[in-house]
Amino acid sequence: MIVHVLLGAPGCGKGTQAKRLVEKRSLIHLSTGDILRDAVSKGTEVGLRAKALMASGKLVDDDTVNGLVFARLQDETGDVLFDGYPRTLQQAEALGNFLSLQGIRLGFVIDIFVPEHALENRVVNRRVCSNNSCGAIYHLTSKPPKQDGVCDLCGSPLKHRADDTSEAFQARMVEFNKTFQPLQAFYKGMPLYRSVDGLRAPDEIHTTILELFQEQA
Ligand code: ADP
């Protein structure tokens, strides 16, 4: 098993790129945002704790997230792509220890860079498919659905995430700016750390990421 990581700010395109990459490379997509939203919608103990934090743009505590992730990793056998995890230095260190104990290799760490001024528009205008097994991502102007409020792929209603408001976005950026620099510094020295320009079109970014994987094959 190999574990790959996608890093980057809210709205940088981690989710969009993860969806494309897992199809091409047969990876298991583990999004801690999705896992937590699922816990919230099921009303589990973790979900009850996470709900208000997430809606206000705060991070869920490291031990809770690490626990969820390690439990999932123990169930998986294929290669994994993390999206939204690790998000703090503590999570990165805990993951590193877990991987060494289990003899699992860290693969690519792909850091998708988008300058802060471009992020809010992406997040506030993002709409996502409410059917979790589809989870298609739209943008009201740059990638609108064919029919208002309806997913092109599966026909389910689209939703506006509770934390995709302007106010929650600002709070998410505060958290991001507090946690990202040490996290990035931790990974920058790793052999398969790569920074990619996230301001380009999604297709171009996807091609760049695929090329990285192909070069390494
Ligand atoms: P984005 O990357 O666009 O911020 P996510 O779906 O990854 O969106 O995360 C949504 C929210 O879920 C975060 O703002 C945070 O509250 C919570 N969350 C997701 N991943 C983590 C994590 N690794 N650690 C702590 N909280 C997390």
Short mmCIF file of N, CA and C in Angstrom, two decimals, residues 41 55 66 87 89 118 195:
data_model
loop_
_atom_site.label_atom_id
_atom_site.label_comp_id
_atom_site.label_asym_id
_atom_site.label_seq_id
_atom_site.Cartn_x
_atom_site.Cartn_y
_atom_site.Cartn_z
N SER A 41 -24.04 13.88 8.99
CA SER A 41 -25.39 13.57 8.50
C SER A 41 -25.96 12.33 9.17
N ALA A 55 -19.25 23.91 10.42
CA ALA A 55 -20.10 24.96 9.83
C ALA A 55 -19.47 26.33 10.04
N ASN A 66 -7.37 11.96 13.31
CA ASN A 66 -6.38 10.88 13.18
C ASN A 66 -7.04 9.53 13.44
N ARG A 87 -3.79 18.04 7.82
CA ARG A 87 -4.08 19.46 7.71
C ARG A 87 -3.33 20.27 8.75
N LEU A 89 0.42 20.14 11.40
CA LEU A 89 1.71 19.45 11.60
C LEU A 89 1.52 18.22 12.49
N ALA A 118 -7.93 34.33 -5.22
CA ALA A 118 -8.76 33.57 -6.17
C ALA A 118 -9.65 32.54 -5.48
N SER A 195 5.04 20.83 -6.02
CA SER A 195 4.08 21.93 -5.99
C SER A 195 3.52 22.11 -7.40
#
